[in-house]
Amino acid sequence: MAAAGAEAVVAEEEEEKRLPEGDPESGGDSEDEGDSDSSGDGEDEEKENEAEIQRLEEQLSINAFDYNCHLDLIKLLRQEGELVKLRRARQKMSELFPLTEEIWLDWLKDEIKMASESSEREKVYELFERAVKDYICPEIWLEYAQYSIGGIGQEGGIERVRSIFERALTAVGLHVTKGTALWEAYREFENAILETAQPAPGSVPSPEQQQMLCSQLEKIHTLFRRQLGIPLLDMETSYAEYEEWSEDPIPETTVKNYKKALQQLEKCKPYEEALLGAETPKLAEYQAYIDFEMKAGDPARIQLIYERALAENCLVPDLWARYNQYLDRQLKVKELVLSAHDRAVRNCPWTVGLWIRYLLAMERHRVDHSIISEMFEKALNAGFIQATDYVEIWQAYLDYLRRRVDFTQDSSKELEELRSAFARAVEYLKQEVEERFSESGDPSCTIMQNWARVEARLCNNMQKARELWDNIMTKGNAKYANMWLEYYNLERAHGDTQHCRKALHRAVQCTSDYPEHVCEVLLTLERIEGTLEDWDAAVQKTENRLARVNEQRAKAAEKEAALAKLEEEKAEQRKQARAEKKASKKAKKARTGEKRKADDDDEGEWGQEEEAEQPSKRHKGDGLLEEDMEVEMGLFGRSGPEKPDRPANQKEKATTSRKDIPKVLHDSSKDNVTVFVSNLSYNMAEPEVKLKELFESCGEVAEIRPVFSNKGTFRGYCYVEFKEEKSALQALALDRQAVEGRPMFVSPCVDKNKHPDFKVFRYSTTLEKHKLFISGLPFSCTKEELEDVCKAHGNVKDIRLVTNRAGKPKGLAYVEYENEAQASQAVLKMDGLTVKEHVIKVMISNPPLRKLPDKAEAGRASQFAVPRQVYGARGKGRTQLSMVPRALQRQGNPVAKAENGMVQNSAAASSAPPEEPKKMSNADFAKMLLKK
């Protein structure tokens, strides 16, 4: 009955699909009578879709790994009804990626509608078999089983349906939340078979019919008992249904298993509820569930919970790695293990660890050599994001080839293949990898070292090993002691004493990191095996080498000490300059106050002491005083006595309002409701009003405290205090928002005295495999223009153009993609791309560690060796005459004069203890004057 119903539905769908366009039932006439404008719009939309389809196909021909492009193309082709192209597009995507449950169900439903003949149904069965291998999905298995019911009329149809149901129960029958649907569908199918086996009313069943009825009843009993022994949601309903269906009482063993399953369900419920309430990706919840099942130890349940986690987190390499490790070590079933490894590398092809585990698993299960080699070639084309990844995959493949070789034979096909692979690996790293990453990823030449070990130890070919080591040393490794000792140990084990001595002599000459260790090894060799001449030569060579090394180290120590001394002198100079600047500001402030008082005084009377120290502007008795006043007015920013005083007075009155505001110190107890805002424009008018409008969107603002200088000018930073703490947290999201053309910095308010190491930087400074760093961009490139370039290679989540503190672009950007796969493909396609006549560089975001400046640079330190002249608070006025003879002023280290005429020592001399001046005779003075 179920089969007949399914066939009827399929027939109706086929009939509807084959209706001609002009048939009245299909609405063909109504379309002809429709509005011509709507028809024209439809044609335009169809043309646009065709153009978009062509564009997507061209894009995929350039980059076949563009996942989102595949999805868009399939969606458009399905909308347009292009069945042939749609099938081909789905086929290409399934070859590159495991398809999600939604994509498979759409594909299967489309194929089911078109499958009418027996041969077409077989193709649908093959498609279902591919679908159930990508992920373990209860919905796909249920659809598979229900579709198979439509073919029970064929030969062996019933057995085929039962086989599919049994496989489905094995795969997802333990699914706590979705397994019940499969069990019920299986029982309904068996109940339908039971109904067809019932004899006609009033007739007596034959012995064969009676036996068939008993067998069918036993099948249904068995299904009930199996289901009740598994912890599934809504088990009570299934138990009640069994009690109602069964004419006999439920066996005691079934009741016992049911109660045990109920207890186990209670233990699983917290984890299932956590998954239902959690947000994607639910990794923590799934990991807790996995740990729970691992303790229970049921392999089938462990496998299922892993598969459930991977279905929702298929792009998490660590999850795949843990699952594959469990399968490799515990289940060890070939088909299951290899299938999981294959799905892992198809989902995360950029992760080298998954490829290495796959190669090992294939070797472990004795897969054919040609298949393993083909898989290795796929790994090389996977687009790894680091140069070292290629070294690792090559090393894993070379290890596999080495294990295939029988070294008891002098020559073999496997040995030649191994040597050829070693040579290819070295060339590949030199050409392909170094060209892409600007490094080979193998600076220590580990692959060549392993090749040399194989030649020396397994092939007894020391000549080839020496050639390889000579090549290694020419690649910049000759300065490292450990490299020479590695070669020496190989010669010691498989070579001869002469080559050992030669290697150590070269090592003594070339090593720069630990020469003492190499010298000690050479002397030890000569002490054991050398002659007197060898010993003398070794001693002389090591002594000469160590003497040169000690001399070089002494020079380096002197240079470092000199740099440290210069740094101390610079620090002392900075300290002295700060003190003088502070004193100058105080003196300037005092004179400014006196001059303001003189301007406001109508009578213009001054005290005698003030008149002696600072002459008034109204007293211009002689030329000297007038000239002196011109210098003083220049110090205060005025151009001369001929300009009126009014503008200066207006400026002072404008800033007086700011100066008169009492300074309010920040209350550290309110740090949790306060944010610190900096990098604002100094010319910002009314910063309180401007910032209040900006921050009111985050919550109620209690107070805004801009910081002003002593002159009353805005210093570019302020404190914003909110009523509630959550408002302050929301305000942090405004960090780096542009305000008057500059990025505004918003950070938590933290006392640096209590937390000196506190530093806020909102962006990660570690490796982010889903984020790209782009350099070389034109300064005129906008965020929208860069997004147009990047979105062709994946779904762009965020773009950040790097600017300086003034908001000017630096030609750098960070682009964040949805996952590592998209970022990896974007690197391959965008690196070296030309944008507005600028060639850009694209790499995975991995900022280098910041190095603190601990040593002064020699080039820059020299400019601080000679201190500047230090003048008084009034500057070097024209009345400040020097009383020292010019002959004495021509010293190597000029001295500075203080305001009161006392001589100050230079900064370089200040660090040394003061010395008494040397007494000079008349002859000494005469010689000094003659040198003039």
PDB file of N, CA and C in Angstrom, residues 843-890:
ATOM      1  N   MET A 843      49.205  38.213   2.531  1.00  0.00           N
ATOM      2  CA  MET A 843      49.661  37.075   3.331  1.00  0.00           C
ATOM      3  C   MET A 843      48.701  36.866   4.503  1.00  0.00           C
ATOM      4  N   ILE A 844      48.804  35.707   5.136  1.00  0.00           N
ATOM      5  CA  ILE A 844      48.002  35.422   6.323  1.00  0.00           C
ATOM      6  C   ILE A 844      48.459  36.326   7.461  1.00  0.00           C
ATOM      7  N   SER A 845      47.512  36.860   8.218  1.00  0.00           N
ATOM      8  CA  SER A 845      47.828  37.801   9.293  1.00  0.00           C
ATOM      9  C   SER A 845      48.587  37.096  10.407  1.00  0.00           C
ATOM     10  N   ASN A 846      49.828  37.494  10.614  1.00  0.00           N
ATOM     11  CA  ASN A 846      50.672  36.948  11.681  1.00  0.00           C
ATOM     12  C   ASN A 846      51.658  38.029  12.095  1.00  0.00           C
ATOM     13  N   PRO A 847      51.196  39.042  12.865  1.00  0.00           N
ATOM     14  CA  PRO A 847      52.070  40.179  13.194  1.00  0.00           C
ATOM     15  C   PRO A 847      53.310  39.731  13.953  1.00  0.00           C
ATOM     16  N   PRO A 848      54.481  40.314  13.661  1.00  0.00           N
ATOM     17  CA  PRO A 848      55.699  39.967  14.402  1.00  0.00           C
ATOM     18  C   PRO A 848      55.645  40.508  15.820  1.00  0.00           C
ATOM     19  N   LEU A 849      56.391  39.856  16.705  1.00  0.00           N
ATOM     20  CA  LEU A 849      56.439  40.315  18.087  1.00  0.00           C
ATOM     21  C   LEU A 849      57.154  41.648  18.168  1.00  0.00           C
ATOM     22  N   ARG A 850      56.622  42.531  19.006  1.00  0.00           N
ATOM     23  CA  ARG A 850      57.248  43.839  19.163  1.00  0.00           C
ATOM     24  C   ARG A 850      58.495  43.721  20.015  1.00  0.00           C
ATOM     25  N   LYS A 851      59.608  44.298  19.543  1.00  0.00           N
ATOM     26  CA  LYS A 851      60.865  44.265  20.283  1.00  0.00           C
ATOM     27  C   LYS A 851      61.055  45.594  20.993  1.00  0.00           C
ATOM     28  N   LEU A 852      61.280  45.507  22.294  1.00  0.00           N
ATOM     29  CA  LEU A 852      61.503  46.726  23.066  1.00  0.00           C
ATOM     30  C   LEU A 852      62.901  47.259  22.787  1.00  0.00           C
ATOM     31  N   PRO A 853      63.052  48.550  22.559  1.00  0.00           N
ATOM     32  CA  PRO A 853      64.395  49.115  22.282  1.00  0.00           C
ATOM     33  C   PRO A 853      65.265  49.078  23.520  1.00  0.00           C
ATOM     34  N   ASP A 854      66.218  48.135  23.556  1.00  0.00           N
ATOM     35  CA  ASP A 854      67.084  48.012  24.733  1.00  0.00           C
ATOM     36  C   ASP A 854      68.474  48.598  24.495  1.00  0.00           C
ATOM     37  N   LYS A 855      68.819  48.817  23.216  1.00  0.00           N
ATOM     38  CA  LYS A 855      70.152  49.364  22.928  1.00  0.00           C
ATOM     39  C   LYS A 855      70.003  50.579  22.028  1.00  0.00           C
ATOM     40  N   ALA A 856      70.811  51.544  22.290  1.00  0.00           N
ATOM     41  CA  ALA A 856      70.767  52.748  21.451  1.00  0.00           C
ATOM     42  C   ALA A 856      71.457  52.460  20.133  1.00  0.00           C
ATOM     43  N   GLU A 857      70.950  53.061  19.084  1.00  0.00           N
ATOM     44  CA  GLU A 857      71.571  52.911  17.784  1.00  0.00           C
ATOM     45  C   GLU A 857      72.798  53.809  17.703  1.00  0.00           C
ATOM     46  N   ALA A 858      73.860  53.224  17.157  1.00  0.00           N
ATOM     47  CA  ALA A 858      75.121  53.975  17.135  1.00  0.00           C
ATOM     48  C   ALA A 858      75.004  55.221  16.278  1.00  0.00           C
ATOM     49  N   GLY A 859      74.292  55.095  15.165  1.00  0.00           N
ATOM     50  CA  GLY A 859      74.181  56.238  14.268  1.00  0.00           C
ATOM     51  C   GLY A 859      73.438  57.392  14.891  1.00  0.00           C
ATOM     52  N   ARG A 860      72.396  57.064  15.661  1.00  0.00           N
ATOM     53  CA  ARG A 860      71.612  58.124  16.265  1.00  0.00           C
ATOM     54  C   ARG A 860      72.221  58.606  17.558  1.00  0.00           C
ATOM     55  N   ALA A 861      73.016  57.765  18.187  1.00  0.00           N
ATOM     56  CA  ALA A 861      73.585  58.163  19.477  1.00  0.00           C
ATOM     57  C   ALA A 861      74.631  59.251  19.304  1.00  0.00           C
ATOM     58  N   SER A 862      75.267  59.273  18.139  1.00  0.00           N
ATOM     59  CA  SER A 862      76.357  60.223  17.963  1.00  0.00           C
ATOM     60  C   SER A 862      75.878  61.657  18.005  1.00  0.00           C
ATOM     61  N   GLN A 863      74.617  61.867  17.606  1.00  0.00           N
ATOM     62  CA  GLN A 863      74.164  63.248  17.567  1.00  0.00           C
ATOM     63  C   GLN A 863      73.899  63.810  18.948  1.00  0.00           C
ATOM     64  N   PHE A 864      73.861  62.937  19.965  1.00  0.00           N
ATOM     65  CA  PHE A 864      73.664  63.410  21.331  1.00  0.00           C
ATOM     66  C   PHE A 864      74.970  63.491  22.107  1.00  0.00           C
ATOM     67  N   ALA A 865      76.079  63.189  21.420  1.00  0.00           N
ATOM     68  CA  ALA A 865      77.351  63.191  22.143  1.00  0.00           C
ATOM     69  C   ALA A 865      77.727  64.595  22.594  1.00  0.00           C
ATOM     70  N   VAL A 866      77.388  65.619  21.794  1.00  0.00           N
ATOM     71  CA  VAL A 866      77.731  67.000  22.133  1.00  0.00           C
ATOM     72  C   VAL A 866      76.472  67.695  22.619  1.00  0.00           C
ATOM     73  N   PRO A 867      76.431  68.172  23.843  1.00  0.00           N
ATOM     74  CA  PRO A 867      75.214  68.776  24.370  1.00  0.00           C
ATOM     75  C   PRO A 867      74.965  70.139  23.762  1.00  0.00           C
ATOM     76  N   ARG A 868      73.708  70.547  23.804  1.00  0.00           N
ATOM     77  CA  ARG A 868      73.359  71.869  23.298  1.00  0.00           C
ATOM     78  C   ARG A 868      73.732  72.927  24.310  1.00  0.00           C
ATOM     79  N   GLN A 869      73.815  74.168  23.829  1.00  0.00           N
ATOM     80  CA  GLN A 869      74.030  75.290  24.729  1.00  0.00           C
ATOM     81  C   GLN A 869      72.771  75.491  25.560  1.00  0.00           C
ATOM     82  N   VAL A 870      72.952  75.667  26.832  1.00  0.00           N
ATOM     83  CA  VAL A 870      71.827  75.857  27.731  1.00  0.00           C
ATOM     84  C   VAL A 870      71.797  77.309  28.164  1.00  0.00           C
ATOM     85  N   TYR A 871      70.671  77.943  27.944  1.00  0.00           N
ATOM     86  CA  TYR A 871      70.528  79.342  28.282  1.00  0.00           C
ATOM     87  C   TYR A 871      69.556  79.490  29.440  1.00  0.00           C
ATOM     88  N   GLY A 872      69.452  80.699  29.902  1.00  0.00           N
ATOM     89  CA  GLY A 872      68.576  80.979  31.026  1.00  0.00           C
ATOM     90  C   GLY A 872      67.128  81.016  30.615  1.00  0.00           C
ATOM     91  N   ALA A 873      66.269  81.353  31.572  1.00  0.00           N
ATOM     92  CA  ALA A 873      64.843  81.381  31.314  1.00  0.00           C
ATOM     93  C   ALA A 873      64.480  82.463  30.311  1.00  0.00           C
ATOM     94  N   ARG A 874      65.306  83.530  30.204  1.00  0.00           N
ATOM     95  CA  ARG A 874      65.021  84.627  29.285  1.00  0.00           C
ATOM     96  C   ARG A 874      65.621  84.392  27.898  1.00  0.00           C
ATOM     97  N   GLY A 875      66.328  83.265  27.727  1.00  0.00           N
ATOM     98  CA  GLY A 875      66.960  83.012  26.440  1.00  0.00           C
ATOM     99  C   GLY A 875      68.310  83.711  26.368  1.00  0.00           C
ATOM    100  N   LYS A 876      68.940  83.645  25.186  1.00  0.00           N
ATOM    101  CA  LYS A 876      70.237  84.276  24.996  1.00  0.00           C
ATOM    102  C   LYS A 876      70.022  85.695  24.483  1.00  0.00           C
ATOM    103  N   GLY A 877      69.849  86.620  25.412  1.00  0.00           N
ATOM    104  CA  GLY A 877      69.623  88.010  25.039  1.00  0.00           C
ATOM    105  C   GLY A 877      70.905  88.669  24.549  1.00  0.00           C
ATOM    106  N   ARG A 878      70.747  89.832  23.921  1.00  0.00           N
ATOM    107  CA  ARG A 878      71.924  90.504  23.361  1.00  0.00           C
ATOM    108  C   ARG A 878      72.780  91.143  24.425  1.00  0.00           C
ATOM    109  N   THR A 879      72.195  91.343  25.618  1.00  0.00           N
ATOM    110  CA  THR A 879      72.988  91.932  26.699  1.00  0.00           C
ATOM    111  C   THR A 879      73.778  90.901  27.462  1.00  0.00           C
ATOM    112  N   GLN A 880      73.599  89.639  27.085  1.00  0.00           N
ATOM    113  CA  GLN A 880      74.289  88.566  27.816  1.00  0.00           C
ATOM    114  C   GLN A 880      75.660  88.368  27.188  1.00  0.00           C
ATOM    115  N   LEU A 881      76.615  89.148  27.635  1.00  0.00           N
ATOM    116  CA  LEU A 881      77.944  89.152  27.031  1.00  0.00           C
ATOM    117  C   LEU A 881      78.796  88.050  27.598  1.00  0.00           C
ATOM    118  N   SER A 882      79.608  87.469  26.755  1.00  0.00           N
ATOM    119  CA  SER A 882      80.517  86.426  27.189  1.00  0.00           C
ATOM    120  C   SER A 882      81.816  87.055  27.670  1.00  0.00           C
ATOM    121  N   MET A 883      82.278  86.681  28.869  1.00  0.00           N
ATOM    122  CA  MET A 883      83.499  87.218  29.449  1.00  0.00           C
ATOM    123  C   MET A 883      84.673  86.260  29.295  1.00  0.00           C
ATOM    124  N   VAL A 884      84.527  85.246  28.487  1.00  0.00           N
ATOM    125  CA  VAL A 884      85.588  84.254  28.320  1.00  0.00           C
ATOM    126  C   VAL A 884      86.313  84.556  27.019  1.00  0.00           C
ATOM    127  N   PRO A 885      87.650  84.536  26.995  1.00  0.00           N
ATOM    128  CA  PRO A 885      88.392  84.777  25.757  1.00  0.00           C
ATOM    129  C   PRO A 885      88.016  83.764  24.690  1.00  0.00           C
ATOM    130  N   ARG A 886      88.017  84.211  23.439  1.00  0.00           N
ATOM    131  CA  ARG A 886      87.612  83.332  22.355  1.00  0.00           C
ATOM    132  C   ARG A 886      88.542  82.137  22.209  1.00  0.00           C
ATOM    133  N   ALA A 887      89.770  82.305  22.593  1.00  0.00           N
ATOM    134  CA  ALA A 887      90.701  81.169  22.512  1.00  0.00           C
ATOM    135  C   ALA A 887      90.255  80.041  23.411  1.00  0.00           C
ATOM    136  N   LEU A 888      89.694  80.413  24.571  1.00  0.00           N
ATOM    137  CA  LEU A 888      89.223  79.377  25.494  1.00  0.00           C
ATOM    138  C   LEU A 888      87.901  78.788  25.043  1.00  0.00           C
ATOM    139  N   GLN A 889      87.157  79.469  24.154  1.00  0.00           N
ATOM    140  CA  GLN A 889      85.889  78.926  23.696  1.00  0.00           C
ATOM    141  C   GLN A 889      86.071  77.840  22.651  1.00  0.00           C
ATOM    142  N   ARG A 890      87.248  77.660  22.115  1.00  0.00           N
ATOM    143  CA  ARG A 890      87.475  76.656  21.065  1.00  0.00           C
ATOM    144  C   ARG A 890      87.851  75.306  21.668  1.00  0.00           C
TER     145      ARG A 890
END
